[in-house]
Coordinates of C-alpha atoms and ligand atoms in Angstrom, one line a residue:
M2 CA -9.8 -19.2 32.2
A3 CA -9.2 -16.4 29.8
G4 CA -5.4 -16.6 29.6
N5 CA -4.9 -20.1 28.1
A6 CA -8.5 -20.7 27.0
R7 CA -9.2 -21.9 23.5
G8 CA -12.1 -21.9 21.1
M9 CA -15.4 -20.7 22.5
K10 CA -14.0 -20.4 26.0
K11 CA -11.6 -17.7 24.9
G12 CA -12.1 -14.0 25.8
L13 CA -15.4 -14.3 27.7
A14 CA -17.6 -11.3 28.2
Q15 CA -17.2 -10.2 31.8
Y16 CA -20.1 -10.7 34.1
G17 CA -18.0 -11.7 37.1
D18 CA -19.1 -15.4 36.6
E19 CA -17.1 -17.2 33.9
A20 CA -19.4 -20.3 33.8
F21 CA -22.4 -17.9 33.3
S22 CA -20.5 -16.1 30.5
L23 CA -19.8 -19.3 28.7
Y24 CA -23.4 -20.5 29.2
M25 CA -24.7 -17.3 27.7
R26 CA -22.3 -17.5 24.8
R27 CA -23.3 -21.0 24.0
A28 CA -26.9 -20.0 24.0
F29 CA -26.4 -17.2 21.5
V30 CA -24.1 -19.2 19.2
K31 CA -26.7 -22.0 19.3
A32 CA -29.2 -19.5 18.1
M33 CA -27.3 -19.6 14.8
G34 CA -27.8 -23.4 14.6
Y35 CA -24.4 -24.6 15.6
S36 CA -24.1 -28.1 17.3
D37 CA -22.2 -28.9 20.5
D38 CA -19.6 -30.6 18.3
A39 CA -18.9 -27.4 16.4
L40 CA -18.4 -25.5 19.7
T41 CA -15.6 -27.7 20.7
R42 CA -13.5 -27.1 17.6
P43 CA -10.6 -24.7 17.2
I44 CA -12.1 -21.5 15.9
V45 CA -10.7 -19.6 12.8
G46 CA -12.0 -16.1 12.5
I47 CA -12.3 -14.7 9.0
A48 CA -12.1 -11.0 8.5
D49 CA -14.8 -10.0 6.0
T50 CA -14.0 -6.8 4.2
G51 CA -16.7 -7.0 1.5
G52 CA -19.3 -4.4 0.8
D53 CA -20.9 -2.5 -2.0
Y54 CA -18.4 0.3 -1.7
N55 CA -15.4 -1.9 -2.5
A56 CA -15.2 -3.3 -6.0
C57 CA -11.7 -4.5 -5.3
H58 CA -13.2 -6.9 -2.8
G59 CA -16.0 -8.0 -5.1
G60 CA -15.1 -11.7 -4.7
M61 CA -15.4 -11.6 -0.9
A62 CA -18.4 -13.9 -0.5
K63 CA -16.8 -16.7 -2.6
L64 CA -13.5 -16.3 -0.8
I65 CA -15.1 -16.6 2.6
E66 CA -16.9 -19.7 1.5
A67 CA -13.6 -21.2 0.3
V68 CA -11.8 -20.3 3.5
K69 CA -14.6 -21.8 5.5
R70 CA -14.5 -25.0 3.4
G71 CA -10.8 -25.3 4.2
V72 CA -11.3 -24.7 7.9
M73 CA -14.0 -27.4 8.0
L74 CA -12.1 -29.9 5.9
A75 CA -9.4 -29.6 8.6
G76 CA -11.8 -30.0 11.5
G77 CA -12.0 -26.4 12.6
M78 CA -14.9 -24.0 13.0
P79 CA -14.9 -20.9 10.8
M80 CA -16.5 -17.7 12.0
A81 CA -16.5 -14.7 9.6
F82 CA -16.8 -11.3 11.1
P83 CA -17.0 -7.8 9.5
T84 CA -14.5 -5.0 9.8
I85 CA -14.2 -1.7 8.1
S86 CA -13.3 -1.9 4.5
I87 CA -11.6 0.9 2.6
H88 CA -11.6 1.5 -1.2
E89 CA -9.4 4.1 -2.8
S90 CA -12.2 5.8 -4.7
F91 CA -14.8 5.8 -2.0
S92 CA -12.9 7.3 0.9
H93 CA -13.1 10.9 1.7
P94 CA -10.8 12.8 2.3
T95 CA -8.5 9.9 1.4
S96 CA -8.1 6.2 2.2
M97 CA -4.9 6.8 4.2
F98 CA -6.7 8.9 6.7
L99 CA -8.7 5.7 7.6
R100 CA -6.0 3.1 7.4
N101 CA -5.2 3.4 11.1
L102 CA -8.9 3.2 12.0
M103 CA -9.2 -0.1 10.1
A104 CA -6.1 -1.4 11.8
M105 CA -7.6 -0.5 15.2
D106 CA -11.0 -2.0 14.3
T107 CA -9.3 -5.3 13.1
E108 CA -7.0 -5.6 16.0
E109 CA -9.7 -5.1 18.6
M110 CA -12.1 -7.5 16.8
I111 CA -9.4 -10.2 16.8
R112 CA -8.8 -9.6 20.5
A113 CA -12.4 -9.3 21.5
Q114 CA -13.9 -12.3 19.8
P115 CA -13.1 -15.9 20.5
M116 CA -10.7 -17.2 17.8
D117 CA -7.6 -19.3 17.8
A118 CA -6.3 -18.1 14.5
V119 CA -7.5 -15.6 11.9
V120 CA -7.6 -15.4 8.2
L121 CA -7.5 -11.8 7.0
I122 CA -9.0 -11.2 3.6
G123 CA -8.0 -7.8 2.1
G124 CA -6.8 -6.5 -1.2
C125 CA -7.4 -2.8 -1.9
D126 CA -4.4 -0.6 -1.1
K127 CA -5.0 0.2 2.6
T128 CA -6.7 -2.9 3.7
V129 CA -3.8 -5.4 3.7
P130 CA -1.5 -2.9 5.5
A131 CA -4.2 -2.2 8.1
Q132 CA -4.7 -6.0 8.6
L133 CA -1.0 -6.6 8.9
M134 CA -0.7 -3.8 11.5
A135 CA -3.6 -5.3 13.4
A136 CA -2.1 -8.8 13.2
A137 CA 1.3 -7.6 14.5
S138 CA -0.4 -5.9 17.5
A139 CA -2.9 -8.7 18.3
D140 CA -0.3 -11.3 17.7
A141 CA -2.8 -14.2 17.3
P142 CA -1.8 -16.7 14.5
A143 CA -2.8 -15.0 11.3
A144 CA -2.7 -15.7 7.6
V145 CA -3.5 -13.2 4.8
V146 CA -5.6 -13.9 1.7
V147 CA -5.8 -11.2 -0.9
T148 CA -8.8 -10.7 -3.2
G149 CA -6.5 -10.8 -6.2
P150 CA -5.9 -8.6 -9.2
M151 CA -8.4 -7.7 -11.9
M152 CA -8.0 -8.9 -15.5
T153 CA -7.0 -6.3 -18.1
G154 CA -9.4 -4.6 -20.5
R155 CA -9.0 -3.3 -24.1
Y156 CA -9.9 -0.1 -25.8
R157 CA -9.6 0.2 -29.6
G158 CA -7.4 -2.9 -29.6
R159 CA -5.0 -1.6 -26.9
R160 CA -4.7 -3.3 -23.6
L161 CA -5.7 -1.2 -20.6
G162 CA -4.8 -1.5 -16.9
A163 CA -6.1 0.3 -13.8
C164 CA -4.8 2.6 -13.0
T165 CA -1.7 3.3 -15.0
D166 CA -3.8 3.7 -18.1
C167 CA -6.5 5.6 -16.1
R168 CA -3.8 8.3 -15.6
R169 CA -2.3 8.1 -19.1
L170 CA -5.7 8.5 -20.8
W171 CA -6.8 11.2 -18.5
A172 CA -3.6 13.1 -19.4
S173 CA -4.5 12.6 -23.1
Y174 CA -8.0 14.0 -22.3
R175 CA -6.5 17.0 -20.6
A176 CA -4.3 17.5 -23.6
G177 CA -7.3 17.5 -25.9
E178 CA -6.4 14.3 -27.6
L179 CA -9.5 12.5 -26.4
D180 CA -13.0 13.9 -26.1
D181 CA -15.9 13.4 -23.6
A182 CA -17.4 10.5 -25.6
D183 CA -14.0 8.7 -25.6
I184 CA -13.5 9.1 -21.9
D185 CA -17.1 7.8 -21.2
E186 CA -16.3 4.7 -23.2
I187 CA -12.9 4.3 -21.5
T188 CA -14.5 4.4 -18.0
G189 CA -16.2 1.1 -18.8
R190 CA -13.0 -0.6 -19.9
L191 CA -10.4 0.4 -17.3
A192 CA -11.6 -2.0 -14.6
P193 CA -13.3 -4.8 -16.4
T194 CA -13.6 -7.4 -13.6
I195 CA -13.7 -7.4 -9.8
G196 CA -10.3 -7.4 -8.0
T197 CA -7.5 -5.1 -7.3
C198 CA -5.7 -2.8 -9.7
M199 CA -3.7 -5.1 -12.0
V200 CA -0.5 -3.1 -12.5
M201 CA 2.3 -3.0 -9.8
G202 CA 0.4 -0.4 -7.8
T203 CA 0.0 -0.5 -4.1
A204 CA -2.4 -3.4 -3.9
S205 CA -0.2 -5.6 -6.0
T206 CA 2.9 -4.4 -4.1
M207 CA 1.4 -5.2 -0.7
A208 CA 0.3 -8.6 -1.9
C209 CA 3.8 -9.4 -3.1
V210 CA 5.4 -7.9 0.1
T211 CA 3.0 -9.9 2.3
E212 CA 4.0 -13.2 0.6
A213 CA 7.7 -12.2 0.9
L214 CA 7.1 -11.4 4.6
G215 CA 5.9 -15.0 5.0
M216 CA 2.3 -14.0 6.1
M217 CA 0.6 -15.6 3.0
L218 CA 0.8 -19.1 1.5
P219 CA 3.2 -19.4 -1.4
G220 CA 1.7 -18.4 -4.7
G221 CA -1.0 -16.3 -3.0
A222 CA 0.0 -12.8 -4.2
T223 CA -0.6 -12.9 -7.9
V224 CA -3.6 -15.2 -8.8
P225 CA -6.2 -13.1 -10.5
A226 CA -9.4 -12.4 -8.6
V227 CA -11.6 -14.4 -11.1
N228 CA -9.3 -17.4 -11.5
A229 CA -10.4 -20.6 -9.7
D230 CA -6.9 -20.9 -8.2
R231 CA -7.8 -17.9 -6.1
L232 CA -10.4 -19.9 -4.3
R233 CA -8.1 -22.9 -4.0
I234 CA -5.6 -20.7 -2.3
A235 CA -8.3 -19.4 0.1
E236 CA -9.3 -23.0 0.9
R237 CA -5.7 -24.0 1.5
T238 CA -5.3 -21.0 3.8
G239 CA -8.4 -22.1 5.8
R240 CA -6.9 -25.6 6.2
R241 CA -3.5 -24.2 7.3
A242 CA -5.2 -21.7 9.7
V243 CA -6.6 -24.7 11.7
E244 CA -3.1 -26.1 12.1
M245 CA -1.9 -22.6 13.1
A246 CA -4.6 -22.4 15.7
E247 CA -2.9 -25.3 17.4
S248 CA 0.7 -24.5 17.0
G249 CA 1.2 -21.1 15.4
P250 CA 3.4 -19.4 14.3
R251 CA 2.3 -16.0 15.6
P252 CA 2.9 -12.9 13.5
S253 CA 5.7 -11.8 15.8
E254 CA 7.5 -15.1 15.0
V255 CA 7.1 -14.6 11.3
M256 CA 7.6 -10.9 10.8
T257 CA 11.1 -10.7 12.0
A258 CA 13.9 -8.2 11.1
D259 CA 15.0 -10.7 8.4
A260 CA 11.4 -10.9 7.0
F261 CA 11.2 -7.1 6.7
R262 CA 14.6 -7.0 5.0
N263 CA 13.3 -9.7 2.5
A264 CA 10.2 -7.5 2.0
L265 CA 12.4 -4.5 1.2
V266 CA 14.4 -6.5 -1.3
V267 CA 11.2 -7.5 -3.0
L268 CA 9.8 -4.0 -3.0
Q269 CA 12.9 -2.8 -4.9
A270 CA 12.9 -5.8 -7.3
I271 CA 9.3 -5.6 -8.3
G272 CA 9.4 -1.8 -8.9
G273 CA 6.8 -1.6 -6.1
S274 CA 4.8 1.3 -4.9
T275 CA 6.3 4.0 -2.8
N276 CA 3.4 3.5 -0.5
G277 CA 4.8 0.1 0.4
L278 CA 7.6 1.8 2.2
I279 CA 5.2 3.7 4.5
H280 CA 3.1 0.6 5.2
L281 CA 6.1 -1.6 6.0
A282 CA 7.4 1.1 8.4
A283 CA 4.0 1.1 10.2
I284 CA 3.8 -2.7 10.4
A285 CA 7.4 -3.0 11.6
R286 CA 6.9 -0.3 14.2
R287 CA 4.1 -2.4 15.7
L288 CA 6.7 -5.1 16.4
G289 CA 9.3 -2.8 17.8
L290 CA 11.3 -2.8 14.6
A291 CA 12.3 0.1 12.4
I292 CA 12.7 0.4 8.6
D293 CA 16.0 2.1 7.9
L294 CA 15.5 4.3 4.8
D295 CA 19.2 4.5 4.1
E296 CA 19.4 0.7 4.3
F297 CA 16.5 0.5 1.9
D298 CA 18.3 2.8 -0.5
R299 CA 21.4 0.6 -0.3
I300 CA 19.3 -2.4 -1.1
G301 CA 18.0 -0.5 -4.1
R302 CA 21.5 0.0 -5.4
E303 CA 22.4 -3.7 -5.0
V304 CA 19.1 -5.4 -6.1
P305 CA 18.1 -5.3 -9.8
M306 CA 14.6 -4.7 -10.8
L307 CA 13.4 -8.0 -12.2
V308 CA 9.7 -7.7 -12.8
D309 CA 8.5 -6.1 -16.0
L310 CA 5.1 -4.7 -15.0
K311 CA 3.5 -1.4 -15.5
P312 CA 3.9 1.4 -14.5
S313 CA 7.7 0.8 -14.7
G314 CA 7.5 -1.9 -17.4
E315 CA 5.1 -3.5 -19.9
H316 CA 3.0 -6.3 -18.4
Y317 CA 0.2 -6.9 -15.9
M318 CA -0.4 -9.0 -12.8
E319 CA -2.1 -11.8 -14.8
N320 CA 1.2 -12.1 -16.7
L321 CA 3.2 -12.3 -13.5
Y322 CA 0.9 -15.1 -12.3
E323 CA 1.3 -17.0 -15.6
S324 CA 5.1 -16.6 -15.3
G325 CA 5.4 -18.4 -12.0
G326 CA 4.1 -15.7 -9.6
L327 CA 6.2 -14.2 -6.8
N328 CA 8.1 -17.5 -6.2
A329 CA 9.7 -17.1 -9.6
V330 CA 10.9 -13.6 -8.5
L331 CA 12.0 -14.9 -5.1
R332 CA 14.1 -17.7 -6.7
E333 CA 15.9 -15.1 -8.8
L334 CA 16.4 -13.0 -5.7
A335 CA 17.7 -15.8 -3.5
P336 CA 21.2 -14.5 -3.1
H337 CA 19.8 -11.3 -1.6
L338 CA 17.2 -13.0 0.7
A339 CA 17.4 -14.4 4.2
L340 CA 16.1 -17.8 3.1
D341 CA 15.8 -19.2 6.6
A342 CA 13.2 -16.5 7.5
P343 CA 10.1 -18.3 9.0
T344 CA 6.8 -18.3 7.3
I345 CA 3.2 -19.3 8.1
T346 CA 3.7 -22.6 6.2
G347 CA 5.9 -23.6 9.2
R348 CA 8.8 -23.9 6.7
P349 CA 11.4 -21.3 6.0
L350 CA 11.1 -19.0 2.9
G351 CA 13.9 -20.9 1.1
E352 CA 11.8 -24.1 1.1
N353 CA 8.6 -22.4 0.1
I354 CA 10.1 -20.8 -3.0
E355 CA 11.0 -24.2 -4.5
E356 CA 7.3 -24.6 -5.0
G357 CA 5.5 -23.2 -8.0
E358 CA 5.7 -23.5 -11.8
R359 CA 8.9 -22.9 -13.7
V360 CA 7.7 -21.3 -17.0
P361 CA 10.1 -21.7 -19.9
G362 CA 10.4 -18.7 -22.2
Q363 CA 8.5 -16.3 -19.9
V364 CA 9.5 -12.7 -20.2
V365 CA 7.9 -11.1 -17.2
V366 CA 10.3 -12.2 -14.5
R367 CA 13.9 -11.5 -15.6
S368 CA 17.1 -13.0 -14.3
P369 CA 19.7 -10.8 -12.6
D370 CA 21.9 -10.9 -15.7
R371 CA 19.1 -9.6 -17.9
P372 CA 17.2 -7.2 -15.5
V373 CA 14.5 -4.6 -16.3
R374 CA 16.9 -2.2 -14.6
P375 CA 20.2 -2.8 -13.0
S376 CA 19.1 -1.3 -9.7
G377 CA 15.8 -1.3 -7.7
G378 CA 12.8 0.8 -8.5
L379 CA 12.8 3.2 -5.5
A380 CA 15.4 5.7 -4.2
V381 CA 15.6 7.7 -0.9
L382 CA 16.6 11.3 -1.3
R383 CA 18.1 13.5 1.3
G384 CA 19.0 17.2 1.3
N385 CA 18.1 20.5 2.9
L386 CA 14.5 20.2 1.5
A387 CA 14.0 16.8 3.0
P388 CA 16.1 16.3 6.1
G389 CA 13.9 13.3 7.2
G390 CA 14.0 11.8 3.6
A391 CA 11.9 11.8 0.5
V392 CA 11.2 9.0 -1.9
I393 CA 11.1 8.7 -5.7
K394 CA 10.1 5.8 -7.9
H395 CA 12.9 6.4 -10.4
S396 CA 12.0 3.3 -12.4
A397 CA 8.8 5.2 -13.5
A398 CA 10.5 8.6 -13.9
S399 CA 11.7 10.2 -17.2
P400 CA 15.4 9.6 -17.6
E401 CA 16.0 13.2 -18.8
L402 CA 14.6 14.6 -15.6
V403 CA 16.3 12.5 -12.9
S404 CA 19.0 15.1 -12.8
H405 CA 17.3 18.5 -13.1
R406 CA 17.4 22.0 -11.8
G407 CA 14.4 24.3 -12.1
R408 CA 12.5 27.2 -10.6
A409 CA 9.8 26.4 -8.1
V410 CA 6.1 27.0 -8.8
V411 CA 4.5 26.6 -5.4
F412 CA 0.9 25.4 -4.7
E413 CA -0.1 26.1 -1.1
S414 CA -2.7 23.3 -0.8
L415 CA -4.8 20.9 -2.9
E416 CA -7.4 23.6 -3.3
D417 CA -4.8 26.1 -4.5
L418 CA -3.6 23.4 -7.0
A419 CA -7.1 22.7 -8.3
R420 CA -7.7 26.5 -8.6
R421 CA -4.6 27.5 -10.5
I422 CA -3.0 24.5 -12.3
D423 CA -4.9 25.2 -15.6
D424 CA -4.7 29.0 -15.3
P425 CA -3.4 30.2 -18.7
D426 CA -1.5 33.0 -16.8
L427 CA 0.3 30.5 -14.5
D428 CA 4.0 31.4 -14.7
V429 CA 5.4 28.0 -15.5
D430 CA 7.4 26.3 -18.2
A431 CA 8.4 22.7 -18.9
D432 CA 11.6 23.1 -16.8
S433 CA 9.8 24.4 -13.7
V434 CA 9.6 22.3 -10.6
L435 CA 6.0 21.9 -9.4
V436 CA 5.8 22.1 -5.6
L437 CA 2.8 21.1 -3.5
R438 CA 2.7 21.5 0.2
N439 CA 0.2 21.0 3.1
A440 CA -0.5 17.6 1.6
G441 CA 1.3 15.4 4.1
P442 CA 0.0 13.2 7.0
R443 CA -1.2 16.2 9.0
G444 CA -1.4 18.9 6.3
A445 CA -4.2 17.5 4.1
P446 CA -4.9 15.6 6.4
G447 CA -4.3 12.0 5.5
M448 CA -1.5 12.3 3.0
P449 CA -3.5 12.0 -0.1
E450 CA -2.2 10.6 -3.4
A451 CA -1.9 14.1 -4.7
G452 CA 1.9 14.0 -5.4
Y453 CA 1.3 13.2 -9.0
L454 CA 0.4 16.8 -9.8
P455 CA -1.2 17.2 -13.2
I456 CA 0.8 18.9 -15.9
P457 CA -0.4 22.5 -16.2
G458 CA -3.1 22.5 -18.9
K459 CA -1.3 24.9 -21.2
L460 CA 1.9 22.7 -21.1
A461 CA -0.1 19.5 -21.5
R462 CA -1.7 20.8 -24.7
R463 CA 1.8 21.5 -26.0
G464 CA 2.8 17.9 -25.5
V465 CA 4.6 18.1 -22.1
R466 CA 4.0 14.8 -20.4
D467 CA 6.3 14.9 -17.4
M468 CA 7.8 17.5 -15.1
V469 CA 9.7 17.3 -11.8
R470 CA 7.1 17.4 -9.0
V471 CA 7.9 17.7 -5.3
S472 CA 5.5 17.3 -2.4
D473 CA 4.8 15.9 1.1
A474 CA 2.0 13.9 -0.4
R475 CA 1.9 10.3 -1.5
M476 CA 1.4 9.0 -5.1
S477 CA -0.6 6.0 -6.4
G478 CA 1.6 3.1 -7.1
T479 CA 0.0 2.9 -10.5
A480 CA 1.3 6.4 -11.5
F481 CA 4.4 7.3 -13.4
G482 CA 6.6 10.4 -13.8
T483 CA 9.5 12.2 -12.1
V484 CA 7.6 12.7 -8.8
V485 CA 9.4 13.2 -5.4
L486 CA 7.1 12.2 -2.6
H487 CA 6.9 11.9 1.2
V488 CA 9.1 15.0 1.8
T489 CA 9.7 14.7 5.6
P490 CA 9.1 16.6 7.8
E491 CA 6.0 17.8 6.0
S492 CA 5.3 21.5 5.6
H493 CA 2.3 21.5 8.0
V494 CA 4.7 20.9 11.0
G495 CA 7.3 23.4 9.7
G496 CA 9.4 21.2 7.4
P497 CA 11.6 23.1 4.9
L498 CA 9.0 22.6 2.2
A499 CA 7.0 25.3 4.1
L500 CA 9.7 27.8 3.2
V501 CA 9.9 27.4 -0.6
R502 CA 8.8 30.4 -2.6
D503 CA 7.9 30.8 -6.3
G504 CA 11.1 31.2 -8.3
D505 CA 13.4 29.5 -5.8
S506 CA 15.9 27.1 -7.5
I507 CA 15.4 23.4 -6.6
S508 CA 17.8 20.7 -7.7
L509 CA 17.1 17.0 -8.0
D510 CA 20.0 14.5 -8.5
V511 CA 18.6 11.0 -8.2
E512 CA 22.0 9.3 -8.8
A513 CA 23.5 11.3 -5.9
R514 CA 20.2 10.9 -3.9
R515 CA 20.0 14.7 -3.4
L516 CA 17.1 17.1 -3.2
E517 CA 18.2 20.7 -2.5
L518 CA 16.5 24.0 -2.1
E519 CA 19.2 26.4 -3.4
V520 CA 18.5 29.2 -1.1
D521 CA 21.2 30.4 1.3
A522 CA 20.9 29.5 5.0
A523 CA 20.5 33.0 6.2
E524 CA 17.5 33.6 4.0
L525 CA 15.9 30.3 5.1
R526 CA 16.4 31.3 8.7
S527 CA 14.6 34.6 8.1
R528 CA 11.8 32.8 6.3
R529 CA 11.5 30.4 9.2
E530 CA 11.2 33.2 11.7
S531 CA 8.2 34.6 9.8
W532 CA 6.5 31.2 9.3
A533 CA 3.4 30.5 11.2
P534 CA 1.7 27.1 11.5
P535 CA -1.5 26.7 9.5
P536 CA -4.8 27.0 11.4
P537 CA -6.5 23.8 12.7
H538 CA -8.5 21.8 10.2
P539 CA -12.3 22.4 10.6
G540 CA -13.8 19.6 12.7
S541 CA -10.5 18.6 14.3
E542 CA -11.7 19.5 17.8
R543 CA -13.5 16.2 18.1
G544 CA -13.9 12.6 16.9
Y545 CA -11.6 10.5 14.8
L546 CA -10.1 13.6 13.1
K547 CA -9.0 14.8 16.6
L548 CA -7.5 11.5 17.4
Y549 CA -5.7 11.5 14.1
M550 CA -4.4 15.0 14.3
D551 CA -3.2 14.5 17.9
S552 CA -1.4 11.2 17.1
V553 CA -0.3 10.7 13.6
L554 CA 3.4 10.3 12.9
Q555 CA 5.4 11.3 9.9
A556 CA 5.9 9.2 6.7
D557 CA 9.3 7.8 7.8
Q558 CA 7.5 6.2 10.8
G559 CA 4.7 4.8 8.7
C560 CA 2.0 7.4 9.5
D561 CA 0.9 5.2 12.4
F562 CA -0.5 6.7 15.6
D563 CA 2.2 7.4 18.2
F564 CA 0.4 5.4 20.9
M565 CA 0.3 2.2 18.8
Ligands
LIG626 FE1 -8.5 -0.9 -5.0 FE2 -6.8 0.0 -7.0 S1 -8.6 0.9 -6.2 S2 -6.6 -1.7 -5.7

């Protein structure tokens, strides 16, 4: 019965008697007041990722209600179920450490519980990637609804956005330009509504990328969390999920090689988060596909950046929504896209993008002949310091630093960074290259968003706002600066980053896509001979940390577990 079974008959608990299993299931579901009619309908599961620890998912209850309404209007039976939820500010040591756990939880709950299709409601940075990884592996018909971006706030007449302005204002505080009272007041203005960060950070990036992949209904990426359209999108998704329960498509039929290429084009054109690249690599890997970093870099040279949003530009997600949303971007990008890529609407991407408002005079989505930048937002660097690649968001870097040579100032770990960065005796100047190691997938562990190293206090107070920074860490998509990330292999596993010493010369040339440690090969060989791996992390002999340390892959493979 289990193989082709549908609805309540699907995935029965095993007692060695299927009729008994179904009888027991019906008894328990009836305990919740369902009728026999309800039990015959196609079931749409709804992944509930709400909770008091996740402000970005603060609209969850209303969204679930709207999805349920859509499912019932279409004659299906909705069943919400909880999974892990991850918020950036409430996850120790870092949200990325837990992404794979959420992906496993979501995948197994989709498999274990009877459902013919699933609506995945996520939003905050790691939740949508985890859900797409789960959807790829479970391969039941799936549609994503995001919780939607927050509205912007204001402080002393100036518009504020999380978290680009969180970082800008914190830098001003460190430089002594704002005091404790200012920063207290600002804390209440940075995130003035529920929803995800409203700049082109990772949450916004993944929302746009999910729509481009075809896993979300058209128009779903950009609607603000508090706009009534957000609930209508959720209702429409519930309706569509009932049709998908009958006839698909499945994630493996939507997330094809063409769909991933489309997603990479969008990632470049929106000035998206570097994290998007890691997550796409993880999702693709679940489907037996690979993200080719060099191909991604080539796309970046061909595809202009068209979306004028912070941190690379000026505007916020609510402005992108008012300017026609992602469809307006996709229409401009049409010559670069595989328009026949399938989507969950049942129609190819090229048909979907004809939908949506055309907004005369809008300035947020540019045309290719008047781009924000003539090339994409991200570049892949190679060189003896990053044989497996490194990434820079050059759209958010200082133009005067994208070709730079400086002497390394090395921090051994996050703890070392915290201890010494503001030391008045730190031997550093504005031309130095700040290096952080042991902050990669295994090194930290969890590859925290520590790549945006703070400017040393004594330089910040002198007005230095950007320096070249190099690490095996990640960076928040909301951050800006000349920051080289995801250096692969990471130092913890003996990558060349482990061999850098204070005073070494490091050269960065973004145009040539090079990152070089200017130390001769013989010296590097001798340093390697005396290198020893760091001791195991405390607690890594058991539990999830052990699973993680035994199995996590490097950034170029999406930091997924090797057995997934
Ligand atoms: Fe959740 Fe920014 S903290 S999206």
